[in-house]
Coordinates of C-alpha atoms and ligand atoms in Angstrom, one line a residue:
M1 CA 162.8 274.4 -47.1
L2 CA 159.5 275.6 -45.8
L3 CA 156.3 275.1 -47.7
Y4 CA 153.5 277.4 -46.6
G5 CA 155.2 277.5 -43.3
I6 CA 155.1 273.7 -42.8
S7 CA 158.2 271.6 -42.9
P8 CA 158.4 268.6 -45.2
F9 CA 158.9 266.4 -42.1
V10 CA 155.5 267.5 -40.6
L11 CA 153.9 266.9 -44.0
S12 CA 155.2 263.4 -44.2
V13 CA 154.1 262.6 -40.6
N14 CA 150.6 263.8 -41.5
H15 CA 150.7 261.6 -44.5
V16 CA 151.8 258.6 -42.4
F17 CA 148.9 259.2 -40.0
A18 CA 146.5 259.6 -42.9
L19 CA 147.7 256.3 -44.4
I20 CA 147.4 254.5 -41.1
F21 CA 143.9 255.8 -40.6
L22 CA 143.0 254.8 -44.1
A23 CA 144.4 251.3 -43.6
C24 CA 142.5 250.9 -40.3
L25 CA 139.3 252.1 -42.0
L26 CA 139.8 249.7 -44.9
T27 CA 140.4 246.8 -42.4
V28 CA 137.3 247.7 -40.4
V29 CA 135.2 247.8 -43.6
K30 CA 136.6 244.5 -44.8
L31 CA 135.9 242.9 -41.4
L32 CA 132.3 244.2 -41.5
I33 CA 131.8 242.8 -45.0
V34 CA 133.2 239.4 -43.9
R35 CA 131.2 239.5 -40.7
R36 CA 128.0 240.2 -42.6
K37 CA 128.7 237.3 -44.9
G38 CA 129.4 235.0 -41.9
V39 CA 126.2 236.1 -40.2
K40 CA 124.2 235.3 -43.3
T41 CA 126.0 231.9 -43.8
M42 CA 125.1 230.9 -40.2
E43 CA 121.5 232.2 -40.4
R44 CA 120.0 228.7 -40.4
F45 CA 122.2 227.5 -37.6
P46 CA 121.2 228.8 -34.2
G47 CA 124.1 228.8 -31.7
P48 CA 125.3 230.1 -28.4
P49 CA 125.3 233.9 -28.1
A50 CA 128.6 235.5 -29.2
H51 CA 130.4 238.7 -28.2
W52 CA 130.5 241.1 -31.2
L53 CA 134.3 241.5 -31.0
F54 CA 135.6 238.3 -29.2
G55 CA 133.0 235.9 -30.5
H56 CA 133.2 232.8 -28.4
V57 CA 137.0 233.0 -27.7
K58 CA 136.6 234.0 -24.1
E59 CA 134.4 231.0 -23.5
F60 CA 137.4 228.8 -24.2
R61 CA 139.7 229.5 -21.3
Q62 CA 142.1 226.5 -21.7
D63 CA 141.3 225.7 -18.1
G64 CA 140.4 222.0 -18.7
H65 CA 136.7 222.7 -19.3
D66 CA 136.7 223.8 -23.0
L67 CA 135.5 220.4 -24.3
E68 CA 132.7 220.2 -21.7
K69 CA 131.4 223.5 -23.2
I70 CA 131.3 222.0 -26.6
V71 CA 129.3 219.0 -25.3
K72 CA 126.9 221.4 -23.4
W73 CA 126.2 223.3 -26.6
M74 CA 125.8 220.1 -28.6
E75 CA 122.9 219.2 -26.4
L76 CA 121.2 222.5 -27.1
Y77 CA 122.0 222.7 -30.9
Q78 CA 121.5 219.5 -32.7
F79 CA 123.9 218.5 -35.5
A80 CA 125.8 221.8 -35.7
F81 CA 126.2 225.3 -34.3
P82 CA 128.4 228.4 -35.2
L83 CA 131.4 229.4 -33.3
W84 CA 133.0 232.8 -33.7
F85 CA 136.7 233.4 -33.4
G86 CA 136.9 237.2 -33.3
P87 CA 134.5 239.6 -35.1
S88 CA 134.7 238.0 -38.6
L89 CA 135.7 234.4 -38.4
A90 CA 132.8 232.0 -38.1
V91 CA 133.2 228.3 -38.0
L92 CA 130.3 225.9 -38.3
N93 CA 131.0 223.3 -35.7
I94 CA 129.5 219.9 -36.5
H95 CA 129.1 216.9 -34.2
H96 CA 126.8 214.4 -35.8
P97 CA 127.9 211.4 -37.9
S98 CA 125.5 212.3 -40.8
Y99 CA 126.8 215.8 -41.0
V100 CA 130.4 214.6 -40.7
K101 CA 129.9 212.1 -43.4
T102 CA 128.8 214.8 -45.8
I103 CA 132.0 216.8 -45.4
L104 CA 134.6 214.1 -44.9
T105 CA 133.6 212.2 -48.0
T106 CA 134.5 215.2 -50.1
T107 CA 138.0 216.4 -51.1
E108 CA 137.4 219.9 -49.7
P109 CA 140.7 221.4 -48.6
K110 CA 141.8 222.1 -45.1
D111 CA 140.6 225.4 -43.8
D112 CA 143.1 228.1 -44.7
Y113 CA 143.0 229.8 -41.2
A114 CA 143.9 227.2 -38.7
Y115 CA 146.2 225.2 -41.0
K116 CA 148.1 228.1 -42.4
F117 CA 149.5 228.8 -38.9
F118 CA 151.3 225.5 -39.2
I119 CA 153.1 226.4 -42.4
P120 CA 156.1 228.2 -41.0
W121 CA 156.7 225.1 -39.0
L122 CA 155.5 222.1 -41.1
G123 CA 155.8 223.8 -44.5
D124 CA 153.5 222.6 -47.2
G125 CA 153.6 219.0 -46.1
L126 CA 150.9 216.4 -46.4
L127 CA 148.9 217.6 -43.4
V128 CA 148.5 221.1 -44.9
S129 CA 148.9 220.8 -48.7
T130 CA 146.1 220.8 -51.1
G131 CA 145.2 219.9 -54.7
Q132 CA 147.7 218.2 -57.1
K133 CA 150.6 218.6 -54.7
W134 CA 148.7 216.8 -51.9
F135 CA 147.5 214.1 -54.3
R136 CA 151.0 213.5 -55.7
H137 CA 152.6 213.3 -52.2
R138 CA 149.9 211.2 -50.7
R139 CA 150.3 208.6 -53.6
L140 CA 154.0 208.7 -53.2
L141 CA 154.0 208.2 -49.4
T142 CA 151.3 205.6 -49.1
P143 CA 153.7 202.7 -49.9
G144 CA 155.6 203.8 -46.8
F145 CA 152.7 202.4 -44.7
H146 CA 152.3 199.1 -46.5
Y147 CA 152.2 196.1 -44.1
D148 CA 155.6 194.8 -45.4
V149 CA 157.1 198.1 -44.3
L150 CA 155.2 198.1 -41.0
K151 CA 156.1 194.5 -40.0
P152 CA 159.7 195.1 -38.9
Y153 CA 158.5 198.2 -36.9
V154 CA 156.9 195.9 -34.3
K155 CA 160.4 195.0 -33.0
L156 CA 161.6 198.6 -33.1
I157 CA 158.6 199.8 -31.2
S158 CA 159.0 197.0 -28.7
D159 CA 162.6 198.0 -28.1
S160 CA 161.6 201.6 -27.5
T161 CA 158.8 200.6 -25.2
K162 CA 161.1 198.4 -23.2
V163 CA 163.5 201.3 -22.6
M164 CA 160.5 203.3 -21.2
L165 CA 159.4 200.5 -19.0
D166 CA 162.9 200.0 -17.6
K167 CA 162.9 203.7 -16.7
W168 CA 159.6 203.1 -14.9
E169 CA 161.2 200.6 -12.5
V170 CA 162.0 203.4 -10.1
H171 CA 158.3 204.4 -10.0
S172 CA 157.1 200.9 -9.5
R173 CA 159.4 200.4 -6.5
S174 CA 158.3 203.7 -4.9
E175 CA 154.6 203.2 -5.9
E176 CA 154.4 206.9 -6.0
S177 CA 152.4 208.7 -8.6
F178 CA 154.3 210.0 -11.7
E179 CA 153.5 212.0 -14.8
L180 CA 153.5 209.8 -17.9
F181 CA 152.9 212.0 -20.9
K182 CA 156.5 213.1 -21.0
H183 CA 157.8 209.6 -20.8
V184 CA 155.5 208.4 -23.5
S185 CA 156.4 211.3 -25.8
L186 CA 160.0 210.4 -25.6
M187 CA 159.2 206.7 -26.4
T188 CA 157.0 207.6 -29.4
L189 CA 159.7 210.0 -30.7
D190 CA 162.3 207.3 -30.3
S191 CA 160.0 204.9 -32.2
I192 CA 159.2 207.2 -35.1
M193 CA 162.9 208.1 -35.5
K194 CA 163.8 204.5 -35.7
C195 CA 160.9 203.3 -37.9
A196 CA 160.4 206.1 -40.3
F197 CA 163.9 207.6 -40.4
S198 CA 166.1 204.6 -39.4
C199 CA 167.7 207.0 -36.9
N200 CA 168.8 205.7 -33.6
S201 CA 168.5 208.4 -31.0
N202 CA 169.2 208.2 -27.3
C203 CA 166.3 210.6 -26.6
Q204 CA 164.8 208.3 -23.9
T205 CA 168.0 208.0 -21.9
D206 CA 169.5 211.5 -22.5
S207 CA 169.2 213.6 -19.4
G208 CA 167.2 216.8 -19.2
T209 CA 164.3 218.0 -21.3
N210 CA 164.4 217.0 -25.0
P211 CA 164.6 220.2 -27.0
Y212 CA 162.5 218.9 -29.9
I213 CA 159.7 217.7 -27.7
Q214 CA 159.7 221.0 -25.8
A215 CA 159.7 222.9 -29.1
V216 CA 156.7 220.8 -30.4
F217 CA 154.8 221.5 -27.2
D218 CA 155.5 225.3 -27.6
L219 CA 154.6 225.2 -31.2
C220 CA 151.2 223.5 -30.6
H221 CA 150.5 225.9 -27.8
L222 CA 151.3 228.9 -30.0
V223 CA 149.4 227.7 -33.1
N224 CA 146.4 227.3 -30.8
L225 CA 146.9 230.7 -29.2
R226 CA 147.3 232.4 -32.6
F227 CA 143.9 231.0 -33.7
R228 CA 142.3 232.2 -30.5
V229 CA 143.8 235.7 -30.4
F230 CA 142.2 237.5 -33.3
P231 CA 144.8 240.2 -33.9
Y232 CA 147.4 237.3 -34.3
H233 CA 145.5 236.2 -37.4
S234 CA 147.5 239.0 -39.0
K235 CA 151.0 237.8 -40.1
A236 CA 152.6 241.1 -39.3
I237 CA 151.2 241.5 -35.8
F238 CA 152.0 237.9 -34.9
H239 CA 155.5 238.3 -36.3
L240 CA 156.2 241.4 -34.2
S241 CA 154.8 240.0 -31.0
P242 CA 156.7 238.1 -28.3
H243 CA 154.6 235.1 -29.1
G244 CA 155.7 235.3 -32.8
Y245 CA 159.3 235.5 -31.6
R246 CA 158.8 232.4 -29.4
F247 CA 157.2 230.6 -32.3
R248 CA 160.2 231.3 -34.6
K249 CA 162.6 230.1 -32.0
A250 CA 160.7 226.9 -31.4
A251 CA 160.3 226.3 -35.1
S252 CA 164.0 226.8 -35.6
I253 CA 164.7 224.1 -32.9
A254 CA 162.3 221.7 -34.6
H255 CA 163.8 222.4 -38.1
N256 CA 167.3 221.9 -36.8
H257 CA 166.3 218.5 -35.4
T258 CA 164.8 217.3 -38.7
A259 CA 167.5 218.9 -40.8
E260 CA 170.0 216.8 -38.9
V261 CA 168.1 213.6 -39.5
I262 CA 168.0 214.4 -43.3
R263 CA 171.7 215.3 -43.3
K264 CA 172.8 212.1 -41.6
R265 CA 170.7 210.0 -43.9
K266 CA 172.0 211.7 -47.1
E267 CA 175.5 211.0 -45.8
V268 CA 174.7 207.3 -45.3
L269 CA 173.0 207.0 -48.7
K270 CA 176.1 208.6 -50.4
M271 CA 178.4 206.2 -48.6
E272 CA 176.2 203.2 -49.4
E273 CA 176.0 204.3 -53.0
E274 CA 179.7 204.5 -53.3
Q275 CA 180.0 201.0 -51.8
G276 CA 177.2 199.7 -54.1
I277 CA 175.0 198.5 -51.2
V278 CA 171.9 200.6 -51.8
K279 CA 169.6 197.9 -53.0
N280 CA 170.1 195.1 -50.4
R281 CA 170.5 197.4 -47.4
R282 CA 167.1 197.0 -45.7
Y283 CA 163.5 197.8 -46.1
L284 CA 162.6 201.1 -47.7
D285 CA 161.7 203.5 -44.9
F286 CA 159.8 206.7 -45.2
L287 CA 162.9 208.8 -45.7
D288 CA 164.2 206.5 -48.5
I289 CA 160.9 207.0 -50.3
L290 CA 161.2 210.8 -50.0
L291 CA 164.8 210.9 -51.1
S292 CA 164.4 208.5 -54.0
A293 CA 161.1 209.7 -55.3
R294 CA 161.1 210.6 -59.0
D295 CA 158.2 212.0 -61.1
E296 CA 157.6 211.1 -64.8
H297 CA 160.4 213.6 -65.7
Q298 CA 162.8 211.9 -63.3
Q299 CA 162.6 214.9 -61.1
G300 CA 163.1 214.3 -57.4
L301 CA 161.4 216.2 -54.6
S302 CA 162.9 219.6 -53.7
D303 CA 164.8 219.9 -50.4
E304 CA 162.0 222.1 -49.2
D305 CA 159.4 219.5 -49.9
I306 CA 161.4 216.8 -48.3
R307 CA 161.9 218.9 -45.2
A308 CA 158.2 219.7 -45.0
E309 CA 157.3 216.0 -45.1
V310 CA 159.9 215.1 -42.5
D311 CA 158.7 217.9 -40.2
T312 CA 155.1 216.7 -40.7
F313 CA 155.8 213.0 -40.1
M314 CA 158.1 213.7 -37.2
F315 CA 155.4 215.7 -35.4
E316 CA 152.3 213.7 -36.5
G317 CA 154.2 210.4 -36.0
H318 CA 155.0 211.0 -32.4
D319 CA 152.8 213.6 -30.7
T320 CA 149.5 212.0 -31.6
T321 CA 150.5 208.5 -30.5
A322 CA 152.0 209.9 -27.3
S323 CA 148.6 211.4 -26.6
G324 CA 146.8 208.2 -27.6
I325 CA 149.0 205.9 -25.4
S326 CA 149.0 208.2 -22.4
W327 CA 145.2 208.5 -22.3
I328 CA 144.9 204.7 -22.8
F329 CA 147.1 204.1 -19.8
Y330 CA 145.0 206.5 -17.8
N331 CA 141.7 204.9 -18.9
L332 CA 143.1 201.4 -18.0
A333 CA 144.2 202.7 -14.6
C334 CA 140.7 204.0 -14.0
N335 CA 139.1 200.7 -15.1
P336 CA 141.1 197.9 -13.4
E337 CA 138.6 195.2 -14.4
H338 CA 139.1 195.9 -18.1
Q339 CA 142.8 196.2 -17.6
E340 CA 142.9 192.8 -16.0
K341 CA 141.0 191.2 -19.0
C342 CA 143.5 192.8 -21.3
R343 CA 146.4 191.5 -19.3
Q344 CA 145.1 187.9 -19.3
E345 CA 144.5 188.1 -23.1
I346 CA 148.0 189.5 -23.6
Q347 CA 149.6 186.8 -21.5
Q348 CA 147.8 184.2 -23.5
A349 CA 148.8 185.7 -26.8
L350 CA 152.4 185.9 -25.7
D351 CA 152.4 182.3 -24.5
G352 CA 155.6 182.8 -22.4
K353 CA 157.4 185.0 -25.0
A354 CA 159.1 188.1 -23.8
T355 CA 157.8 190.3 -26.6
L356 CA 155.0 190.8 -29.1
E357 CA 155.5 189.9 -32.7
W358 CA 153.6 191.0 -35.8
E359 CA 151.4 187.9 -35.8
D360 CA 150.4 188.6 -32.2
L361 CA 148.8 191.9 -33.0
N362 CA 145.5 190.3 -34.1
K363 CA 145.4 188.0 -31.1
I364 CA 144.4 190.7 -28.7
P365 CA 140.9 191.8 -29.7
Y366 CA 139.8 192.8 -26.2
T367 CA 142.8 195.1 -25.8
T368 CA 142.1 196.5 -29.2
M369 CA 138.6 197.3 -28.2
C370 CA 139.9 199.1 -25.0
I371 CA 142.3 201.1 -27.2
K372 CA 139.4 202.2 -29.5
E373 CA 137.3 203.0 -26.5
S374 CA 140.1 205.2 -25.2
L375 CA 140.4 206.9 -28.6
R376 CA 136.7 207.6 -28.4
L377 CA 136.8 209.1 -24.9
H378 CA 140.1 210.9 -25.5
P379 CA 140.7 211.4 -29.2
P380 CA 144.3 212.5 -29.7
V381 CA 143.2 214.9 -32.4
P382 CA 140.0 216.4 -31.0
G383 CA 139.0 218.6 -34.0
I384 CA 139.8 219.3 -37.6
S385 CA 138.4 221.7 -40.2
R386 CA 137.7 222.3 -43.8
K387 CA 137.0 225.2 -46.1
L388 CA 134.3 224.8 -48.7
T389 CA 135.1 225.5 -52.3
K390 CA 131.5 225.0 -53.3
P391 CA 128.1 225.0 -51.5
L392 CA 127.4 221.9 -49.3
T393 CA 124.0 220.6 -48.4
F394 CA 123.5 218.4 -45.3
F395 CA 121.0 215.6 -45.0
D396 CA 118.4 217.8 -43.4
G397 CA 118.4 220.2 -46.3
R398 CA 120.4 223.0 -44.7
T399 CA 123.0 224.4 -47.1
V400 CA 126.2 226.4 -46.4
P401 CA 127.9 228.4 -49.2
E402 CA 131.3 228.3 -50.7
G403 CA 133.9 229.8 -48.4
C404 CA 132.3 228.5 -45.2
T405 CA 134.7 227.0 -42.6
I406 CA 133.5 223.7 -41.2
G407 CA 134.9 222.5 -37.9
V408 CA 134.5 218.8 -37.3
S409 CA 134.5 218.2 -33.6
I410 CA 135.9 214.7 -33.3
Y411 CA 135.4 214.9 -29.5
G412 CA 131.8 216.1 -30.0
I413 CA 131.0 213.2 -32.3
H414 CA 132.4 210.7 -29.8
M415 CA 130.5 212.2 -27.0
N416 CA 127.2 212.6 -28.9
S417 CA 124.6 211.1 -26.6
T418 CA 122.2 210.5 -29.6
V419 CA 124.8 208.1 -30.9
W420 CA 126.6 206.7 -27.9
E421 CA 124.5 205.6 -24.9
N422 CA 126.0 206.9 -21.6
P423 CA 128.9 208.5 -23.6
Y424 CA 131.2 209.1 -20.6
K425 CA 131.3 205.5 -19.6
F426 CA 134.4 203.4 -20.5
D427 CA 132.8 200.5 -22.3
P428 CA 135.0 198.6 -24.7
L429 CA 132.1 196.3 -25.8
R430 CA 130.9 199.2 -27.9
F431 CA 133.5 198.0 -30.3
L432 CA 132.2 194.4 -30.6
P433 CA 131.7 193.7 -34.3
E434 CA 127.9 193.4 -33.9
N435 CA 127.8 196.8 -32.2
V436 CA 130.0 198.4 -34.8
A437 CA 127.8 197.1 -37.5
N438 CA 124.8 198.8 -36.0
R439 CA 126.4 202.2 -36.0
S440 CA 127.4 204.8 -38.6
P441 CA 131.1 204.4 -39.5
H442 CA 131.3 208.2 -39.0
A443 CA 130.3 207.9 -35.3
F444 CA 133.9 207.0 -34.5
V445 CA 136.5 209.0 -36.4
P446 CA 139.7 209.4 -34.3
F447 CA 141.7 209.1 -37.6
S448 CA 139.2 211.2 -39.6
A449 CA 137.7 209.5 -42.6
G450 CA 137.6 209.8 -46.4
P451 CA 140.4 210.8 -48.8
R452 CA 142.2 212.9 -46.2
N453 CA 142.1 210.4 -43.4
C454 CA 145.2 209.6 -41.3
I455 CA 147.9 208.0 -43.5
G456 CA 149.6 206.7 -40.3
Q457 CA 146.6 205.0 -38.7
N458 CA 147.9 201.4 -39.1
F459 CA 151.3 202.4 -37.8
A460 CA 149.6 204.2 -34.9
M461 CA 147.3 201.2 -34.0
N462 CA 150.3 198.9 -34.1
E463 CA 152.3 201.1 -31.9
M464 CA 149.5 201.5 -29.4
K465 CA 148.9 197.7 -29.2
V466 CA 152.6 197.0 -28.7
A467 CA 153.0 199.7 -26.0
V468 CA 149.9 198.6 -24.1
A469 CA 150.7 194.9 -24.3
L470 CA 154.3 195.2 -23.1
T471 CA 153.3 197.7 -20.4
L472 CA 150.4 195.5 -19.0
K473 CA 152.6 192.5 -19.1
R474 CA 155.0 194.2 -16.7
Y475 CA 153.0 196.6 -14.6
Y476 CA 149.7 197.1 -13.0
L477 CA 148.4 200.6 -13.8
I478 CA 146.8 202.3 -10.8
K479 CA 144.7 205.4 -10.7
D480 CA 146.0 208.3 -8.6
P481 CA 142.8 209.6 -6.8
D482 CA 144.5 212.9 -6.0
H483 CA 145.2 213.7 -9.6
T484 CA 142.5 214.0 -12.2
P485 CA 143.8 215.2 -15.6
K486 CA 142.2 218.2 -17.1
M487 CA 141.8 217.8 -20.9
I488 CA 143.0 220.6 -23.1
P489 CA 142.8 220.6 -26.9
Q490 CA 146.1 222.0 -28.1
V491 CA 146.2 220.7 -31.6
V492 CA 146.7 217.4 -29.9
L493 CA 144.7 216.4 -26.8
R494 CA 146.9 217.0 -23.7
S495 CA 146.3 217.5 -20.0
L496 CA 146.8 220.9 -18.4
N497 CA 148.1 219.2 -15.2
G498 CA 149.7 216.2 -16.8
I499 CA 148.6 212.6 -16.6
H500 CA 149.5 210.9 -13.4
I501 CA 149.2 207.2 -12.4
K502 CA 150.9 204.8 -10.0
I503 CA 152.3 201.4 -11.1
K504 CA 153.2 198.1 -9.4
P505 CA 155.2 195.3 -10.9
V506 CA 153.1 192.4 -12.1
E507 CA 155.5 189.6 -10.9
N508 CA 155.6 190.9 -7.3
D509 CA 151.9 190.8 -6.8
Ligands
LIG601 C1 146.8 207.8 -32.4 C2 147.5 208.4 -33.4 C3 147.0 209.2 -34.5 C4 145.8 209.9 -34.6 C5 144.6 209.9 -33.6 C6 145.8 210.6 -35.8 C7 144.7 211.4 -36.3 C8 144.7 212.0 -37.5 C9 143.6 212.8 -38.0 C10 142.3 213.1 -37.3 C11 144.0 213.3 -39.2 C12 143.2 214.2 -40.1 C13 143.8 215.6 -40.0 C14 143.0 216.7 -40.7 O1 142.1 216.4 -41.4 O2 143.4 217.8 -40.5 C15 145.3 212.8 -39.5 C16 146.1 213.1 -40.6 C17 147.4 212.8 -40.8 N1 148.1 211.9 -40.0 FE1 147.5 211.1 -38.3 N2 147.0 210.4 -36.4 C18 147.7 209.6 -35.7 C19 149.0 209.1 -35.9 C20 149.7 209.4 -37.0 C21 151.0 208.8 -37.3 C22 151.7 207.8 -36.5 C23 151.4 209.4 -38.5 C24 152.7 209.2 -39.3 C25 153.6 208.3 -39.0 C26 150.4 210.3 -38.9 C27 150.4 211.1 -40.0 C28 149.4 211.9 -40.5 C29 149.4 212.7 -41.7 C30 150.7 212.9 -42.6 C31 148.2 213.2 -41.9 C32 147.7 214.1 -43.1 C33 147.1 213.2 -44.1 C34 146.6 213.9 -45.3 O3 146.0 215.0 -45.2 O4 146.7 213.3 -46.4 N3 149.4 210.3 -38.0 N4 145.8 212.1 -38.4

């Protein structure tokens, strides 16, 4: 049928165009309003000039120099400066302990931009969740990190570390440089699987690339990319893009990995229940806690909640420590005199024993200081963020309104020359008790601070101590002068070109 000589088809195409135009117009108007609000919010905070459309995104090229840029700007803009990610998203980047204290002592939620990109992967787990749900789960899971639970982990972590060190024999014989991040990732994955999920994997000895570790690497890269590429902030655009497709594929690999861990455990629990051996089986691990949790109405966690927490802990529990341990090895390789002091202390603590025990963890204070100094120079989580639900006033009287996103640059705080003298120098003595006492506790925050600090920090410190002690007992770590790692913050601190060192056996020296 023709209507005034125009077919209904043509009419509907015109309508579609009109609707698209209207939607674009509305989006632009919305962006302009949000942008105006952002500009007003940041009025009192001078910062580096930003492109009207890209903001500062193009300054961060992921070429190994992004963190240097933050330090350069920190020197120009004391305490804080705005960073724009696209035309409308402004983040107030803070890098001074007094500023950091103001935000981290509150219970303000995680920012809903950066963290929401994790949700399709990590669900509404502890890292992302807010309000009552976060509080309930945090309280539920905290006993999973009690020292009674952590104690037997020392043996499990030692076993995983030894598997890694055995694999390193070949590199010690050839004395050729090798990339260690991938070895350490497999070791920390093996450890967390054993400790938190009582799951023995052969991930360290299986041949080929581990699909879960590769998936986590891709997911971190894609979450980071999504934050940087402004159009990808739209769910629909990201979903339809090739990157969105890669994200879904990687998330599905990660989910299959964790689903299998849960499935196997449920099977074991069922069998044990049938045989009446639930109570005297072994310590309660993290997965037991999740599966047996009951609220006041005897209601357990939903399957979705359990999976979100398993996904969160599987990722947080291995990738962060892999970064921490890899950078510690690198820093010790670059500082042989400190390495040797650690080795002597470790040999003394071990007193001829082959492996470290729980009681030995406190007998290596110099090594602990070196670990902390490495966490300062190379924080495994270089930045975090919060979104304000109410106005916040900093110690210098400057106020930011509700809705403002605050980026806490952990790297920036650790490199702040007004707090740390000669910040690039590896100097473990900064962590002597008398020096710590003279500094703000918020000057060193690798595990964040306040109510949303890292729940796994004791686990992580223990794992790092065990891994460093057993490694230094067996090998000398030697710097590879031809290979300087280029730091890139991709959720976790990684190196663009890997982290390479050489090793030599201790007994053959
Ligand atoms: C060197 C190793 C580690 C470092 C540097 C580290 C650092 C951090 C930081 C900075 C946060 C705050 C994140 C934010 O505010 O967005 C955090 C939170 C968290 N970490 Fe760790 N972490 C490490 C190891 C671990 C381990 C081994 C686990 C688990 C076994 C873990 C589990 C978590 C969880 C679940 C949260 C969220 C806590 C909450 O919001 O209540 N982390 N971590």
